[in-house]
Amino acid sequence: MTKKVINQKGKFDEELINTIEPNFVFKDKPINRFNIIENSNDSNQTNKAELLEELKKQINSIENCNLKDNSQNLVLGDGNINSSIMLIGEAPGIEEDKSGTTFKGEVGDLLNKMLLAIEIKKQNIYCSYAINFRPPEDRKPTTQEIKRYSVFLRKHISIINPKIIILMGSSAMEAVTGINSKISSERGKWKETILKNKTYPVMISFNPSYLIRFPENKKYSWEDLKKIKQKINDMKIII
């Protein structure tokens, strides 16, 4: 067991936990100003783009779906399709449904600040959802809906082929790992998921929308973020 030491780092952690909120302003230190993409080439990017477009068509062709019938847009994903990091949230909200893009509004602002806290810009990773259409009244997706869309999500992950997967929220956790217990008992632990004979390291954490409602849990998300940062360093991933 590591002995707890109260020092400047501990003070910094406490301050950062308290400032991961909409009015948080991150330090002025330059953060990855250059977008460096690992193992990328034009043909690989084109192939991924084509596969994602085909996946989008498959999802749009789904029938008898209450989620699709009550949504404006399908939200597939956005960001760097060649990134080593794939972040999966629960489902689009009203802002995402309008724009067709991920993590907008207050939720997006908080996610941006969380990522910047570990020196990551959202546009340099790839973001998606467990469910591609907004649930009516932003309700939690049912287990049946999660299972139905997990077929597409597995294809999605295989196309992006990340080195690390971040799952934010219980729906994302259930879709990828099959775990449907309380997220509070599963978050913060590195797990593995296997797709097409490939093993992906997975970190489960709280969804930003949950943290807005329950800000007292930001301290746990900060611990998860530090573990993600350490894994990125250990794997020598450049973002």
Short mmCIF file of C-alpha atoms in Angstrom, two decimals:
data_model
loop_
_atom_site.label_atom_id
_atom_site.label_comp_id
_atom_site.label_asym_id
_atom_site.label_seq_id
_atom_site.Cartn_x
_atom_site.Cartn_y
_atom_site.Cartn_z
CA MET A 1 0.00 0.00 0.00
CA THR A 2 1.40 3.39 -1.00
CA LYS A 3 1.90 5.82 1.84
CA LYS A 4 -0.11 8.99 1.33
CA VAL A 5 2.05 12.06 1.13
CA ILE A 6 0.53 15.50 1.41
CA ASN A 7 2.50 17.76 -0.89
CA GLN A 8 2.14 20.25 -3.67
CA LYS A 9 0.99 17.53 -6.10
CA GLY A 10 -1.81 16.55 -3.74
CA LYS A 11 -2.82 20.18 -3.48
CA PHE A 12 -2.78 20.44 -7.28
CA ASP A 13 -4.99 17.35 -7.63
CA GLU A 14 -7.52 18.80 -5.19
CA GLU A 15 -7.59 22.13 -7.00
CA LEU A 16 -8.01 20.44 -10.37
CA ILE A 17 -10.89 18.29 -9.15
CA ASN A 18 -12.68 21.42 -7.98
CA THR A 19 -12.10 23.23 -11.25
CA ILE A 20 -13.26 20.62 -13.74
CA GLU A 21 -16.45 22.52 -14.43
CA PRO A 22 -17.84 24.79 -17.18
CA ASN A 23 -15.94 27.90 -16.00
CA PHE A 24 -12.63 26.05 -15.71
CA VAL A 25 -9.75 27.70 -17.58
CA PHE A 26 -6.80 25.39 -18.18
CA LYS A 27 -3.23 26.52 -17.81
CA ASP A 28 -1.52 28.45 -20.60
CA LYS A 29 1.12 25.77 -21.21
CA PRO A 30 1.11 24.70 -24.89
CA ILE A 31 -0.53 21.30 -25.30
CA ASN A 32 0.28 19.12 -28.31
CA ARG A 33 0.08 21.99 -30.76
CA PHE A 34 0.90 19.67 -33.65
CA ASN A 35 -1.54 16.93 -34.60
CA ILE A 36 0.70 13.90 -35.02
CA ILE A 37 -1.07 10.85 -36.40
CA GLU A 38 0.50 7.45 -35.88
CA ASN A 39 0.68 4.84 -38.63
CA SER A 40 -1.47 6.86 -41.00
CA ASN A 41 -1.45 7.03 -44.77
CA ASP A 42 -3.88 8.22 -47.39
CA SER A 43 -5.11 4.76 -48.38
CA ASN A 44 -5.68 3.71 -44.76
CA GLN A 45 -7.64 6.89 -44.01
CA THR A 46 -9.69 6.52 -47.20
CA ASN A 47 -10.46 2.89 -46.40
CA LYS A 48 -11.61 3.78 -42.88
CA ALA A 49 -13.74 6.63 -44.18
CA GLU A 50 -15.42 4.31 -46.66
CA LEU A 51 -16.06 1.66 -44.02
CA LEU A 52 -17.54 4.27 -41.67
CA GLU A 53 -19.82 5.55 -44.42
CA GLU A 54 -21.00 1.99 -45.07
CA LEU A 55 -21.58 1.48 -41.35
CA LYS A 56 -23.63 4.67 -41.24
CA LYS A 57 -25.82 3.35 -44.06
CA GLN A 58 -26.32 0.07 -42.18
CA ILE A 59 -27.41 1.89 -39.04
CA ASN A 60 -29.71 4.19 -41.02
CA SER A 61 -31.39 1.16 -42.60
CA ILE A 62 -32.54 -0.18 -39.23
CA GLU A 63 -36.33 -0.62 -39.04
CA ASN A 64 -38.93 -0.45 -36.29
CA CYS A 65 -36.73 1.61 -34.02
CA ASN A 66 -38.33 4.12 -31.67
CA LEU A 67 -34.98 5.89 -31.23
CA LYS A 68 -34.49 6.44 -34.96
CA ASP A 69 -38.12 7.44 -35.54
CA ASN A 70 -37.91 10.20 -32.90
CA SER A 71 -34.48 11.63 -33.80
CA GLN A 72 -33.39 14.29 -36.24
CA ASN A 73 -29.94 12.92 -37.02
CA LEU A 74 -27.84 9.80 -36.73
CA VAL A 75 -24.73 10.57 -34.69
CA LEU A 76 -21.99 8.17 -35.77
CA GLY A 77 -18.77 9.73 -34.52
CA ASP A 78 -16.21 12.44 -35.14
CA GLY A 79 -12.61 13.37 -34.56
CA ASN A 80 -9.42 11.73 -35.77
CA ILE A 81 -10.35 8.38 -37.33
CA ASN A 82 -6.70 7.31 -37.10
CA SER A 83 -6.39 8.10 -33.39
CA SER A 84 -5.17 5.50 -30.92
CA ILE A 85 -7.88 6.63 -28.47
CA MET A 86 -11.59 5.93 -28.95
CA LEU A 87 -13.99 7.51 -26.45
CA ILE A 88 -17.52 6.10 -26.32
CA GLY A 89 -20.36 7.90 -24.55
CA GLU A 90 -23.90 6.74 -23.85
CA ALA A 91 -26.20 8.39 -26.40
CA PRO A 92 -26.70 11.74 -28.14
CA GLY A 93 -28.64 14.47 -26.35
CA ILE A 94 -30.69 17.29 -27.83
CA GLU A 95 -27.66 19.35 -28.91
CA GLU A 96 -25.96 16.37 -30.52
CA ASP A 97 -29.20 15.34 -32.25
CA LYS A 98 -29.48 18.80 -33.80
CA SER A 99 -25.87 18.99 -34.96
CA GLY A 100 -25.20 15.35 -35.80
CA THR A 101 -21.92 15.56 -33.84
CA THR A 102 -20.72 14.31 -30.47
CA PHE A 103 -20.55 15.98 -27.04
CA LYS A 104 -21.95 19.47 -27.57
CA GLY A 105 -23.13 22.21 -25.22
CA GLU A 106 -22.39 22.05 -21.49
CA VAL A 107 -21.53 18.35 -21.67
CA GLY A 108 -19.06 18.99 -24.46
CA ASP A 109 -17.47 21.89 -22.59
CA LEU A 110 -16.90 19.71 -19.55
CA LEU A 111 -15.48 16.84 -21.62
CA ASN A 112 -13.08 19.23 -23.35
CA LYS A 113 -11.81 20.47 -20.00
CA MET A 114 -11.46 16.94 -18.63
CA LEU A 115 -9.38 15.89 -21.62
CA LEU A 116 -7.27 19.03 -21.54
CA ALA A 117 -6.49 18.24 -17.91
CA ILE A 118 -4.46 15.27 -19.23
CA GLU A 119 -3.17 17.23 -22.23
CA ILE A 120 -5.52 15.83 -24.85
CA LYS A 121 -7.56 17.82 -27.35
CA LYS A 122 -10.91 16.27 -28.24
CA GLN A 123 -10.34 16.71 -31.96
CA ASN A 124 -7.23 14.54 -31.74
CA ILE A 125 -9.14 11.47 -30.53
CA TYR A 126 -12.21 9.71 -31.94
CA CYS A 127 -15.56 10.03 -30.14
CA SER A 128 -18.76 8.07 -30.59
CA TYR A 129 -21.74 6.66 -28.67
CA ALA A 130 -23.14 3.29 -27.65
CA ILE A 131 -26.47 4.40 -29.16
CA ASN A 132 -26.47 6.41 -32.38
CA PHE A 133 -29.86 8.10 -32.00
CA ARG A 134 -31.15 10.31 -29.20
CA PRO A 135 -33.49 8.49 -26.79
CA PRO A 136 -36.82 10.34 -26.30
CA GLU A 137 -36.60 12.89 -23.47
CA ASP A 138 -32.95 11.85 -23.04
CA ARG A 139 -33.99 8.77 -21.10
CA LYS A 140 -31.52 5.97 -20.41
CA PRO A 141 -31.38 3.43 -23.27
CA THR A 142 -32.96 0.07 -22.47
CA THR A 143 -30.93 -3.14 -22.35
CA GLN A 144 -32.68 -4.25 -25.55
CA GLU A 145 -31.68 -1.04 -27.33
CA ILE A 146 -28.10 -1.34 -26.09
CA LYS A 147 -27.88 -4.92 -27.38
CA ARG A 148 -29.37 -3.96 -30.74
CA TYR A 149 -26.90 -1.15 -31.33
CA SER A 150 -23.92 -3.00 -29.85
CA VAL A 151 -23.73 -4.97 -33.10
CA PHE A 152 -22.93 -1.74 -34.92
CA LEU A 153 -20.66 -0.51 -32.13
CA ARG A 154 -18.49 -3.61 -32.37
CA LYS A 155 -18.06 -2.97 -36.10
CA HIS A 156 -17.34 0.67 -35.31
CA ILE A 157 -14.56 -0.19 -32.88
CA SER A 158 -13.01 -2.65 -35.33
CA ILE A 159 -12.93 0.01 -38.05
CA ILE A 160 -11.29 2.65 -35.86
CA ASN A 161 -9.04 -0.03 -34.32
CA PRO A 162 -7.85 2.06 -31.35
CA LYS A 163 -5.16 1.13 -28.84
CA ILE A 164 -7.25 2.32 -25.87
CA ILE A 165 -11.03 2.54 -25.41
CA ILE A 166 -12.59 4.93 -22.89
CA LEU A 167 -16.17 4.13 -21.91
CA MET A 168 -18.11 6.99 -20.34
CA GLY A 169 -21.39 5.98 -18.77
CA SER A 170 -23.21 2.74 -17.93
CA SER A 171 -24.74 2.32 -21.40
CA ALA A 172 -21.30 2.41 -23.01
CA MET A 173 -20.01 0.01 -20.35
CA GLU A 174 -22.84 -2.45 -20.98
CA ALA A 175 -22.57 -2.21 -24.77
CA VAL A 176 -18.86 -3.01 -24.91
CA THR A 177 -18.24 -5.21 -21.88
CA GLY A 178 -21.69 -6.70 -21.22
CA ILE A 179 -21.49 -5.51 -17.61
CA ASN A 180 -24.78 -4.04 -16.36
CA SER A 181 -23.92 -3.49 -12.72
CA LYS A 182 -23.45 -0.10 -11.10
CA ILE A 183 -20.79 1.92 -12.86
CA SER A 184 -19.47 3.13 -9.50
CA SER A 185 -18.25 -0.41 -8.77
CA GLU A 186 -16.61 -0.87 -12.19
CA ARG A 187 -15.04 2.50 -13.00
CA GLY A 188 -11.35 3.16 -12.57
CA LYS A 189 -10.26 -0.39 -13.37
CA TRP A 190 -8.50 -1.41 -16.56
CA LYS A 191 -10.43 -4.17 -18.29
CA GLU A 192 -10.13 -5.90 -21.64
CA THR A 193 -12.57 -6.57 -24.45
CA ILE A 194 -11.90 -8.88 -27.39
CA LEU A 195 -13.25 -8.13 -30.88
CA LYS A 196 -12.27 -10.14 -33.94
CA ASN A 197 -9.48 -11.85 -32.01
CA LYS A 198 -7.98 -8.52 -30.96
CA THR A 199 -7.75 -7.42 -27.33
CA TYR A 200 -8.44 -3.78 -26.44
CA PRO A 201 -7.65 -2.21 -23.02
CA VAL A 202 -10.76 -0.49 -21.66
CA MET A 203 -11.23 2.16 -18.96
CA ILE A 204 -14.73 2.80 -17.58
CA SER A 205 -15.58 6.20 -16.13
CA PHE A 206 -18.52 8.52 -15.46
CA ASN A 207 -20.24 10.33 -18.30
CA PRO A 208 -19.81 14.15 -18.28
CA SER A 209 -23.58 14.64 -18.13
CA TYR A 210 -23.63 12.62 -14.90
CA LEU A 211 -20.84 14.75 -13.44
CA ILE A 212 -22.81 17.90 -14.17
CA ARG A 213 -25.68 16.50 -12.10
CA PHE A 214 -23.43 15.04 -9.40
CA PRO A 215 -20.27 17.20 -9.28
CA GLU A 216 -19.11 15.55 -6.05
CA ASN A 217 -18.00 12.59 -8.18
CA LYS A 218 -15.51 14.64 -10.23
CA LYS A 219 -12.77 13.51 -7.87
CA TYR A 220 -13.26 9.92 -9.06
CA SER A 221 -13.20 10.93 -12.70
CA TRP A 222 -9.94 12.77 -12.09
CA GLU A 223 -8.43 9.55 -10.74
CA ASP A 224 -9.63 7.74 -13.89
CA LEU A 225 -8.14 10.43 -16.12
CA LYS A 226 -4.76 10.10 -14.43
CA LYS A 227 -4.81 6.35 -15.07
CA ILE A 228 -5.64 6.96 -18.72
CA LYS A 229 -2.76 9.41 -19.00
CA GLN A 230 -0.40 6.89 -17.42
CA LYS A 231 -1.51 4.16 -19.84
CA ILE A 232 -0.94 6.51 -22.78
CA ASN A 233 2.57 7.19 -21.51
CA ASP A 234 3.27 3.52 -20.83
CA MET A 235 2.17 2.55 -24.35
CA LYS A 236 4.12 5.49 -25.81
CA ILE A 237 1.06 6.72 -27.66
CA ILE A 238 1.38 10.08 -29.40
CA ILE A 239 -1.82 12.14 -29.62
#
